[in-house]
Coordinates of C-alpha atoms and ligand atoms in Angstrom, one line a residue:
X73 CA 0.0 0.0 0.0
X74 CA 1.5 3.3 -1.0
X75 CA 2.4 5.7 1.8
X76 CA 0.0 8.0 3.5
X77 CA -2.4 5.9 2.1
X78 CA -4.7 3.2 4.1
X79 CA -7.8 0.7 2.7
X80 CA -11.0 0.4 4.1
X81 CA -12.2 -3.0 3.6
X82 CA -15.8 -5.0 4.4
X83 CA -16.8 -8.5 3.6
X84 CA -20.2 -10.0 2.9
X85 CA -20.1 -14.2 3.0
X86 CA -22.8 -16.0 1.1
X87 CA -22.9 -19.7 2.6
X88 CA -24.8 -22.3 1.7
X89 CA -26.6 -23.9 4.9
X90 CA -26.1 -28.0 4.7
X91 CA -29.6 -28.9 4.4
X92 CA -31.6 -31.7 3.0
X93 CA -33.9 -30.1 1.2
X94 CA -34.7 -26.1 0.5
X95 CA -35.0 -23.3 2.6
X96 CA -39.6 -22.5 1.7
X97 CA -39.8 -25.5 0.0
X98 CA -39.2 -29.7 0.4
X99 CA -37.2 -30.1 -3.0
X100 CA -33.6 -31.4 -2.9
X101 CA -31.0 -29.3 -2.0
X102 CA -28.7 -30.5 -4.2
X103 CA -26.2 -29.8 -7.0
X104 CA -25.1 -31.8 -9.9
X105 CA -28.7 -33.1 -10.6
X106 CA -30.7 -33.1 -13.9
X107 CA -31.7 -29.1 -14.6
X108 CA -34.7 -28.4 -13.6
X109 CA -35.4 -31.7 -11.7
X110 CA -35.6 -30.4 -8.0
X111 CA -37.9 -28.0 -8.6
X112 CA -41.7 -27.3 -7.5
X113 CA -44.1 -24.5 -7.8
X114 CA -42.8 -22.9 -5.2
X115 CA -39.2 -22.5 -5.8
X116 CA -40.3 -22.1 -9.5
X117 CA -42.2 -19.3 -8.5
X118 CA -45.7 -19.9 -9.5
X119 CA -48.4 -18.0 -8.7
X120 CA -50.5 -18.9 -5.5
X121 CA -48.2 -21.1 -4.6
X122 CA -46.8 -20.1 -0.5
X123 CA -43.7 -20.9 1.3
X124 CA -43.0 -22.7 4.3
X125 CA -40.0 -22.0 6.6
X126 CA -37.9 -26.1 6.8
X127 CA -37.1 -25.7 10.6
X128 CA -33.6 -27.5 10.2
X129 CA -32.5 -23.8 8.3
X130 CA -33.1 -22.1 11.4
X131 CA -31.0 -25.1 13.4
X132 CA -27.8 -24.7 11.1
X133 CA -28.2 -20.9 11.1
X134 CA -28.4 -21.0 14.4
X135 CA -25.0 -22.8 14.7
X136 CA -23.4 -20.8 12.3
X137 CA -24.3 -17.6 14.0
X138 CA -23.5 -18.7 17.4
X139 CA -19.9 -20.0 16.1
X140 CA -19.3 -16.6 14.9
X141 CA -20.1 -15.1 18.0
X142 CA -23.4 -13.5 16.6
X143 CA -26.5 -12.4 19.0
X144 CA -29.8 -14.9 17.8
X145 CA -32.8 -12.5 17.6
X146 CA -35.7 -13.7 19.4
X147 CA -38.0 -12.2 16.5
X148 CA -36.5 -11.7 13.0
X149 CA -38.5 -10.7 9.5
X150 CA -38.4 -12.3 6.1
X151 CA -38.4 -9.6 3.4
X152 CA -38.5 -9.4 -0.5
X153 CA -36.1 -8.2 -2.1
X154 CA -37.1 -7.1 -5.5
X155 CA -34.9 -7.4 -8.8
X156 CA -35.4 -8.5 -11.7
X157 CA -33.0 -11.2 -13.2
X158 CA -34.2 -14.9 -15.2
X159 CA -32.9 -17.0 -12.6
X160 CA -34.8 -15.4 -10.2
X161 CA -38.7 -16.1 -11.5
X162 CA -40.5 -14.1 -8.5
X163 CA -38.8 -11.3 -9.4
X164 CA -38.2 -10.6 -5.8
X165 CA -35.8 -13.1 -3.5
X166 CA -36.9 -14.2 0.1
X167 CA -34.6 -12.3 2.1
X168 CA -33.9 -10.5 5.6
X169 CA -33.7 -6.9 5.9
X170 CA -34.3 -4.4 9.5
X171 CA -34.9 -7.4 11.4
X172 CA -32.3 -10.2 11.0
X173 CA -31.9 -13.5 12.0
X174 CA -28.8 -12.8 14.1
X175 CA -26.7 -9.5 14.8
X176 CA -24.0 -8.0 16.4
X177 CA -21.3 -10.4 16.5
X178 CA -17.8 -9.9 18.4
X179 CA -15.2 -13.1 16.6
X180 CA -11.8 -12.9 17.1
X181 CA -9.6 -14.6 14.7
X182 CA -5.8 -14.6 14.0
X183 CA -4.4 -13.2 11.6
X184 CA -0.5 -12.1 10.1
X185 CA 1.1 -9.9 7.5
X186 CA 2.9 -11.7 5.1
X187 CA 6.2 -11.9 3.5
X188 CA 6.8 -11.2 -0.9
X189 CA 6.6 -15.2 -0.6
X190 CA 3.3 -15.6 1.0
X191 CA 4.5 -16.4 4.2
X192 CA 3.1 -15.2 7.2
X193 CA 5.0 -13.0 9.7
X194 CA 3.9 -13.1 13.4
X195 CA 0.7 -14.2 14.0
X196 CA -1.8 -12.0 16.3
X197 CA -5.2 -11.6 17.7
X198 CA -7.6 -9.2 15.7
X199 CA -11.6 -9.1 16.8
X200 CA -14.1 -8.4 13.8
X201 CA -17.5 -6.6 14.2
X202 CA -19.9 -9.0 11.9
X203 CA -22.8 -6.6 11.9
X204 CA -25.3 -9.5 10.9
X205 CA -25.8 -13.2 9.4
X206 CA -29.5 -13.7 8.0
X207 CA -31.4 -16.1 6.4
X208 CA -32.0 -16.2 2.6
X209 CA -33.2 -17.8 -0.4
X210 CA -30.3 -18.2 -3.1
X211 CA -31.4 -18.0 -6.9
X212 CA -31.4 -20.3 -9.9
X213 CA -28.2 -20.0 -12.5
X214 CA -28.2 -18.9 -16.2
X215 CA -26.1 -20.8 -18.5
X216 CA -24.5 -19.3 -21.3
X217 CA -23.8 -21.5 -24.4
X218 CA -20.5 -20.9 -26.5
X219 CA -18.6 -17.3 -26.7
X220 CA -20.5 -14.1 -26.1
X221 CA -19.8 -13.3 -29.9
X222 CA -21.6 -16.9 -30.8
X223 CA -23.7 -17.1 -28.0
X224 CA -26.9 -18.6 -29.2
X225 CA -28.7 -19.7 -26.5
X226 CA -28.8 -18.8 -22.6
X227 CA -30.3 -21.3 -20.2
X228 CA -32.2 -21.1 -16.7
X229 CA -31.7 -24.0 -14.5
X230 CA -33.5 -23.7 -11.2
X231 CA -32.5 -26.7 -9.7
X232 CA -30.1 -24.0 -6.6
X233 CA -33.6 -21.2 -6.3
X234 CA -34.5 -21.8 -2.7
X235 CA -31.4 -23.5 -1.8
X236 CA -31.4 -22.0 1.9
X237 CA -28.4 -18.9 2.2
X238 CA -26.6 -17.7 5.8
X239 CA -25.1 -14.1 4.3
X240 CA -22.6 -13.2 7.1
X241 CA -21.6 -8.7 6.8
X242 CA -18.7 -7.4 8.8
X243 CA -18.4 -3.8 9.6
X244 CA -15.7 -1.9 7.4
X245 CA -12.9 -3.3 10.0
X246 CA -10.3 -4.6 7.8
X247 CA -7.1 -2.5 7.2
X248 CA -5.1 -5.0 4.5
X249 CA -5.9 -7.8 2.1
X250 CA -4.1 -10.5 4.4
X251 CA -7.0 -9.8 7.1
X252 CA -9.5 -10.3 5.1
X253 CA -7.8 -13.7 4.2
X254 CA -7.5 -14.9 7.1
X255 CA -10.8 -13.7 8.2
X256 CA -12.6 -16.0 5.5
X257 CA -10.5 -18.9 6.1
X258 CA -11.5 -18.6 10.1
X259 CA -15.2 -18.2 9.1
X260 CA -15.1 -21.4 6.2
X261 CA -13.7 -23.6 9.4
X262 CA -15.8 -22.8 11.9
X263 CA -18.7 -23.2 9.8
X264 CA -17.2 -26.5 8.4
X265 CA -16.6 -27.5 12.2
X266 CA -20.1 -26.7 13.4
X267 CA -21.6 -28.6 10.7
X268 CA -23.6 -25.6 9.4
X269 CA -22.3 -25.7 6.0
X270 CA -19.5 -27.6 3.2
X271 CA -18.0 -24.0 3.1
X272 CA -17.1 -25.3 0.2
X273 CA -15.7 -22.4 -2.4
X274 CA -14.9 -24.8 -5.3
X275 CA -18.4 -25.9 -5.3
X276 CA -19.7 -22.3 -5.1
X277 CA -21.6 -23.3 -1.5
X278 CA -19.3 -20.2 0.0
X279 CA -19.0 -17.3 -2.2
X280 CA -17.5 -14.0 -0.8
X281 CA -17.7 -10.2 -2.1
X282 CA -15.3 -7.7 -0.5
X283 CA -15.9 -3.6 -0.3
X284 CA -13.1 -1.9 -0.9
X285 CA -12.7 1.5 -0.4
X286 CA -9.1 4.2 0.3
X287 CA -8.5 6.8 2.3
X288 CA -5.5 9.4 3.5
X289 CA -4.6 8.2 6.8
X290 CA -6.1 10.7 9.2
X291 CA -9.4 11.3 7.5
X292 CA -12.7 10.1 9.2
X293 CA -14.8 10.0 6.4
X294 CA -15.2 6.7 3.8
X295 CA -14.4 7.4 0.3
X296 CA -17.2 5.5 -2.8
X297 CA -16.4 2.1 -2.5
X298 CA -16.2 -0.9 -5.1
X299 CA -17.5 -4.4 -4.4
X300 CA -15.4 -6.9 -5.8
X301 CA -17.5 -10.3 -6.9
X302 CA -16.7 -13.5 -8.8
X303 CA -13.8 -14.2 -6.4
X304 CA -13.3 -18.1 -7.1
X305 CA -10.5 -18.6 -4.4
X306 CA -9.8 -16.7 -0.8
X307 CA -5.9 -16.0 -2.7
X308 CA -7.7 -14.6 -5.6
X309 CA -9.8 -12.1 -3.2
X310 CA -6.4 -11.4 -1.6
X311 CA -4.9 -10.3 -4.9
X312 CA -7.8 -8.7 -6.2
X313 CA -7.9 -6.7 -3.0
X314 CA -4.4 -5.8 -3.3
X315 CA -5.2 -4.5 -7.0
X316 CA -8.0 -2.6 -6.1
X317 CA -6.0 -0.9 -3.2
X318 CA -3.8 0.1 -5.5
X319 CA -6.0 1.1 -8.3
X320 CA -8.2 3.2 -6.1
X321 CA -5.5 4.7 -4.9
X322 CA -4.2 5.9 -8.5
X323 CA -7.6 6.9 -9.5
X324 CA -7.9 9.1 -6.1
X325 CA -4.6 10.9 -6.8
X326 CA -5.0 11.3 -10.9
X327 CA -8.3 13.3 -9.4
X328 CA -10.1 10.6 -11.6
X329 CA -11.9 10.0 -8.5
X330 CA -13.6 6.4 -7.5
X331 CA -17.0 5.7 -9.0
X332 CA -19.2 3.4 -6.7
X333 CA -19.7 0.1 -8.5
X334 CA -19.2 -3.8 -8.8
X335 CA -16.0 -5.1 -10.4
X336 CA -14.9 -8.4 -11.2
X337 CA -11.6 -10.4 -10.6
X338 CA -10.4 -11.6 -13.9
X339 CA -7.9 -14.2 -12.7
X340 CA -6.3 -14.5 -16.3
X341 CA -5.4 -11.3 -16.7
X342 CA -4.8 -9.8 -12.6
X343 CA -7.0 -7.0 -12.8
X344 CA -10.5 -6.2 -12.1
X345 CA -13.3 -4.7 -14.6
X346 CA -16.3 -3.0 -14.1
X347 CA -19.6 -5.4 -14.0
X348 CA -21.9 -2.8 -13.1
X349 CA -22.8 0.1 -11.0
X350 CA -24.0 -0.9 -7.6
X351 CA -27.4 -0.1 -6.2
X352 CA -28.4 1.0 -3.3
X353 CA -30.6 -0.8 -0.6
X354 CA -33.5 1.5 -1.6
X355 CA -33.1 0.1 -5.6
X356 CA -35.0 -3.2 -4.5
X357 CA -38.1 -1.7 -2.9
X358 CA -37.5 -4.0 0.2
X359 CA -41.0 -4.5 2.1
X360 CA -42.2 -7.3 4.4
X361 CA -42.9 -11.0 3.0
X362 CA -46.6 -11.2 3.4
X363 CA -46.4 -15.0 3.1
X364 CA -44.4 -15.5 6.1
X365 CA -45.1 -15.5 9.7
X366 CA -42.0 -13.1 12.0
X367 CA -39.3 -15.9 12.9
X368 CA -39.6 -16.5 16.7
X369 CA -36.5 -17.9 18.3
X370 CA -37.9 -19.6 21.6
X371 CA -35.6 -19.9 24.9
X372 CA -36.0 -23.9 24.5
X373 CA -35.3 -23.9 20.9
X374 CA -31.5 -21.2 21.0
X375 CA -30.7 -24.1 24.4
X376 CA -31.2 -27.5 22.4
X377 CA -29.2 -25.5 19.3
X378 CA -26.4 -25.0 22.3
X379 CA -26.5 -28.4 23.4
X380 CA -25.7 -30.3 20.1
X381 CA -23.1 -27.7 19.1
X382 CA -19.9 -28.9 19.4
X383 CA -16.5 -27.8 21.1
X384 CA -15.5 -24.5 19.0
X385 CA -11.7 -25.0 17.5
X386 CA -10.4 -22.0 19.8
X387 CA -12.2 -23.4 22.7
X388 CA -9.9 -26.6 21.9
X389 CA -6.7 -24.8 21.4
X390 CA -6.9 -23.0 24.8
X391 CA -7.6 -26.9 26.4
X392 CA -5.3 -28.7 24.6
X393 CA -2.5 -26.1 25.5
X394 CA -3.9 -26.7 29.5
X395 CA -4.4 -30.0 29.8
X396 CA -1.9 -31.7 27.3
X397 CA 0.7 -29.1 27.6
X398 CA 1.1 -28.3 23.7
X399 CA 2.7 -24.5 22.5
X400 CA 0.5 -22.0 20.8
X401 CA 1.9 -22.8 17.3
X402 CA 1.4 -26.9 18.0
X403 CA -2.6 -26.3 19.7
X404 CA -3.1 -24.2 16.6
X405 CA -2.1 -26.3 13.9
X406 CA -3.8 -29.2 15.5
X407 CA -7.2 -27.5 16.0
X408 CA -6.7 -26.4 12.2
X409 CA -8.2 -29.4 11.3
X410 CA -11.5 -31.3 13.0
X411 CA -10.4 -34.6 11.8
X412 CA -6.9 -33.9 13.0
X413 CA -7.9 -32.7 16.1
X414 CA -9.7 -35.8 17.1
X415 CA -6.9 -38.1 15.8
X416 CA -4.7 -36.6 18.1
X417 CA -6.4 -36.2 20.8
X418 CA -7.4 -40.0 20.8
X419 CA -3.6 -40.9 20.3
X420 CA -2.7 -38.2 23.5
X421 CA -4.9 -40.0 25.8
X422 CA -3.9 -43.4 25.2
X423 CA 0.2 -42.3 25.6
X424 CA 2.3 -40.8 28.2
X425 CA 3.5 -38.4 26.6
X426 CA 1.1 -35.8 24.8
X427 CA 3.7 -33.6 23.8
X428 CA 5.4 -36.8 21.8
X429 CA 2.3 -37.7 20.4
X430 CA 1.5 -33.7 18.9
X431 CA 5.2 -34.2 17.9
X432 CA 4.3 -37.8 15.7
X433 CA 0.5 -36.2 14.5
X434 CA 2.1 -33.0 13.1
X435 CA 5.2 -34.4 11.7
X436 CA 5.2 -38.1 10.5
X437 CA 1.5 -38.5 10.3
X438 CA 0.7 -35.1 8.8
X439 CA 3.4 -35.7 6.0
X440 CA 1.9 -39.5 5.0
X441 CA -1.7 -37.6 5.1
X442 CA -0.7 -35.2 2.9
X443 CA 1.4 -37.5 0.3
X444 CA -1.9 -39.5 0.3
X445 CA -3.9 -36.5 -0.4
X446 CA -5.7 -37.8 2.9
X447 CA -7.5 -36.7 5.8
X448 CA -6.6 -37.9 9.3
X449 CA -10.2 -39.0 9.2
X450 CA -9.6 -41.6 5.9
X451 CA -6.8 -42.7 7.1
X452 CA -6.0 -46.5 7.1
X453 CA -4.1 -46.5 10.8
X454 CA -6.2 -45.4 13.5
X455 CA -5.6 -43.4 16.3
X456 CA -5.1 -46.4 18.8
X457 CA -2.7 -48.1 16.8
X458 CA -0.4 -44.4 16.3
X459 CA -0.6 -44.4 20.5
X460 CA 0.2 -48.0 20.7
X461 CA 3.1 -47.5 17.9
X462 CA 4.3 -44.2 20.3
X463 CA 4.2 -46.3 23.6
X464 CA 6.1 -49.0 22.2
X465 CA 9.1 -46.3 20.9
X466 CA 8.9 -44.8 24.5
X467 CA 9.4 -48.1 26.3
X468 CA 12.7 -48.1 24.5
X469 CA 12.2 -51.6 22.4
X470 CA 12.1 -50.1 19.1
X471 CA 14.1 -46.8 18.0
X472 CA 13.0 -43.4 16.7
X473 CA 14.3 -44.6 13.0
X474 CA 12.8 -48.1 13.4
X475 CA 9.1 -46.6 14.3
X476 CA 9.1 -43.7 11.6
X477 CA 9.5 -47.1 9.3
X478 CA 6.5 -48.7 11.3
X479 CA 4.5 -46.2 10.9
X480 CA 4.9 -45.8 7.2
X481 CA 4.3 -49.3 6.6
X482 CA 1.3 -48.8 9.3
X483 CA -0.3 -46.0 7.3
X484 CA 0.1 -47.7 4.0
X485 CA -1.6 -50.9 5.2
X486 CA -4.0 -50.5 8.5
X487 CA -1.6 -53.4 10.2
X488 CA -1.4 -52.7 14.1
X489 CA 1.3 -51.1 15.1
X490 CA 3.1 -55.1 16.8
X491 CA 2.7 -56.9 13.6
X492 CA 4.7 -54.6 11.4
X493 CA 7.4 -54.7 14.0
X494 CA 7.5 -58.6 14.1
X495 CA 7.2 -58.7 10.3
X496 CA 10.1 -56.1 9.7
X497 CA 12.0 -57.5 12.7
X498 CA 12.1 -54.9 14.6
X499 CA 11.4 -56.7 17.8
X500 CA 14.1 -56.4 20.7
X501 CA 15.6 -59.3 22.7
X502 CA 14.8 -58.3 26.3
X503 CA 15.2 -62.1 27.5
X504 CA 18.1 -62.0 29.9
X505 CA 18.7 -65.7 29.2
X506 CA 19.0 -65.4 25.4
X507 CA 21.4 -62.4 25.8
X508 CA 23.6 -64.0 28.4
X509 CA 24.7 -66.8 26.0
X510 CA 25.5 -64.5 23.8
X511 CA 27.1 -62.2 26.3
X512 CA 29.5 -65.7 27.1
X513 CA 30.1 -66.1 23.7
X514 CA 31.8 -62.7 22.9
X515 CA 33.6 -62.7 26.2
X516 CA 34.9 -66.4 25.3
X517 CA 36.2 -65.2 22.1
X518 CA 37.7 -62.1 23.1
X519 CA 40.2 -63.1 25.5
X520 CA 43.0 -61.0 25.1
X521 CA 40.3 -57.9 25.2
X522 CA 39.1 -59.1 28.5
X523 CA 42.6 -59.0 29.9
X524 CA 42.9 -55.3 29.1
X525 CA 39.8 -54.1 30.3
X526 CA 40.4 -55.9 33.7
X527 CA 43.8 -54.5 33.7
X528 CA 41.6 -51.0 34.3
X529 CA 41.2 -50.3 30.2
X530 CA 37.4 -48.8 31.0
X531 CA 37.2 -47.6 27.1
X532 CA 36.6 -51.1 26.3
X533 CA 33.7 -51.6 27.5
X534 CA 31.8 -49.9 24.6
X535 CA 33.8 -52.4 22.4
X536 CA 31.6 -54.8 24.0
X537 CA 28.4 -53.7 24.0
X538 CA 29.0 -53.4 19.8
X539 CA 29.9 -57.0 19.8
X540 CA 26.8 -58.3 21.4
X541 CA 24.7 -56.0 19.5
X542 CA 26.3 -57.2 16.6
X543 CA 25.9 -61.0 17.4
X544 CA 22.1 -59.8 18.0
X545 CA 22.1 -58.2 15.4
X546 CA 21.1 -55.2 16.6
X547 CA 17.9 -56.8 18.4
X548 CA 19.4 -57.6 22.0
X549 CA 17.9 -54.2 24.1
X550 CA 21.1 -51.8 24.9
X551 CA 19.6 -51.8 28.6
X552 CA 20.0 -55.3 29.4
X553 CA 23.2 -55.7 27.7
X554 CA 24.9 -53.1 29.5
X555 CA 24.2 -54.7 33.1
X556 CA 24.8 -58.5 31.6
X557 CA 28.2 -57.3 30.6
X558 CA 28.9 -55.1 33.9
X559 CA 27.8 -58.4 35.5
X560 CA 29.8 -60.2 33.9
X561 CA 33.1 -58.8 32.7
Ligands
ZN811 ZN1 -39.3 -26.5 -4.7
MN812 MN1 -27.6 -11.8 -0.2

């Protein structure tokens, strides 16, 4: 960002609530089908025909909002929203206006600048204002056959209207691109760990817009902002953040000025284009939904919601750091990841050592995972056997070398962690007997050795221990061979 010079930036998250079936209707909810195939009067929009709220909407926007640290509103309002566009037949989408679903939100996420590399600097505490999540129908898609200049044919395919929609708006809080990176990447996790929604971007079930606007540094007032859309990826809304910063910033000091409006991120060529201007809220005539009763949130109803959510990922961070005795950076890394999470902290309580165990999950487990292209939940060794395989390497009878090799083979077949030892061999001699004969055998056979080391020749002794290990070899446990030999020489 040039000097002097600071961005003033807002996000709005469309996210596609994991239901069954539609948000005013019982059709599917569900992509990839025949066009047209889950569709009904309602969500085609015929006359006459009424909506009726599906009650597992409000459960998974309830979870989502309560994950973000948004307020539930005991009453909230359906509203239209009127537009015209032909994938949206009403002409008006089912929407929330003055009263939404949920509201003044507090989430703090973590967040770090960045190096010319990508990598993040020191990582540090930052709270958002999320001014609101409410409920929402999403629309049908046109389909465009062939190149604009050939373009034929455009099709409507309504199989997505009435798919139900959380739309999550922050206050204009963040100051650089990397925030609002981090900040989506928080919000597609937690809903992800709540079960509220695939948060999915590649399957367009979370799509994000940012408002970007510049200022001087120093000046109170906002400046016209631009709302950046079709952002496929969360590193493509980072760079087209960064090159509307920059952009807005030119135009502001040309005395071009900033016209309010929606551009596009064209990935192909790293720039953004104008799509249209933007409207304001009073464009779409908002009013009422006369079809719909107000949304009342009983006491009973927001308590069962609480009861079946589950432990929040920061929640876990701050316990696994108190009660297993992990670092920030280890807790954090874990808790990145559900499945991860509860792979390690099955393997923790099972060992004696947590620490070890966040030591094998992050390192050798996380690199087999990821050359697998893997999650800790499809993987082939459980969670027992990984503790099983770590108590066996802290009793001392197999090395750190021998049980990255176990675990390896472990991972690549689902063998328990004892078989693949006995099949690679890896099993120590611990039976005093066996080791004593061979204990007799070196000593008989190094006579003249003996001598010196009796004679006071201490170094010698290590001489020793490499014969028997190497008569063993290498199986006879180091422990028991040291005191045979003392014993004995
Ligand atoms: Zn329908
Ligand atoms: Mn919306």
């Amino acid at each position: 960002m040039k000097e002097g010079w600071e961005a003033v930036i807002g996000m709005e998250i469309h996210t596609q609530l994991a239901t069954e079936t539609k948000i005013f209707c019982g059709c599917r909810a569900e992509f990839g089908s025949e066009p047209n195939s889950n569709t009904c009067p309602v969500c085609l929009g015929l006359p006459g025909a009424l909506p009726v709220l599906n009650r597992r909407v409000v459960e998974l926007g309830a979870r989502a909002a309560l994950a973000l640290g948004l307020e539930l509103q005991e009453t909230s309002i359906f509203a239209r929203k009127n537009y015209f566009y032909p994938d949206l037949p009403k002409g008006y989408q089912i929407s929330q206006y003055d009263r939404p679903f949920s509201a003044n939100g507090k989430l703090t996420i973590m967040t770090a600048d960045r190096d010319e590399h990508g990598h993040a600097r020191e990582w540090k505490p930052m709270t958002i204002h999320i001014e609101r999540m409410h409920l929402e129908e999403d629309a049908g898609k046109n389909v465009h056959e062939g190149l604009p200049e050939t373009d034929k044919y455009s099709y409507v395919d309504l199989n997505r209207a009435g798919t139900p929609l959380g739309e999550i708006v922050t206050g204009p809080d963040f100051r650089t691109s990397w925030q609002a990176y981090d900040y989506v990447n928080h919000v597609r996790r937690v809903l992800q760990w709540v079960g509220a929604s695939d948060a999915d971007m590649e399957k367009g079930n979370l799509r994000c817009e940012a408002n970007v606007s510049v200022r001087r540094v120093g000046d109170e007032k906002f400046n016209n902002k631009v709302e950046l859309k079709n952002l496929n990826s969360v590193r493509f809304m980072q760079k087209a953040i960064e090159y509307e910063m920059e952009r807005q910033v030119a135009a502001h000091e040309s005395g071009e000025g900033v016209q309010q409006e929606t551009r596009l991120w064209d990935e192909q060529k790293q720039e953004t284009r104008v799509m249209r201007s933007k409207e304001d809220a009073h464009d779409y005539r908002y009013f009422p939904e006369p079809d719909l009763q107000p949304l009342v949130l009983s006491a009973e109803f927001i308590e069962s919601v609480k009861m079946q959510m589950p432990e929040l990922p920061d929640n876990m961070r701050e316990r696994f750091i108190e009660v297993y005795g992990l670092n920030f950076a280890d807790a954090s890394q874990i808790v990145s990841d559900k499945d991860l999470a509860a792979f390690y902290e099955t393997t923790a309580r099972i060992t004696a050592d947590p620490r070890l165990s966040a030591n094998w999950v992050l390192g050798e487990f996380t690199k087999e995972l990821k050359n697998a292209g893997k999650t800790a939940a499809e993987s082939l060794m459980s969670a027992e056997d990984l503790a099983e395989l770590l108590n066996t390497l802290e009793s001392g009878s197999i090395n750190n070398n021998q049980a990255k090799e176990v675990l390896a083979e472990m991972f690549a077949s689902g063998k328990p962690a004892a078989q693949v030892i006995s099949e690679k061999g890896f099993e120590q001699i611990s039976d005093s007997s066996a080791i004593e004969k061979i204990v007799d055998e070196v000593i008989a056979n190094n006579a003249a050795q003996v001598e010196r080391y009796r004679g006071g020749n201490d170094k010698l002794f290590g001489f020793f221990v490499g014969q028997v290990m190497k008569a063993s070899q290498g199986k006879a446990n180091p422990k028991v061979v040291n005191e045979i030999l003392k014993d004995k020489l």
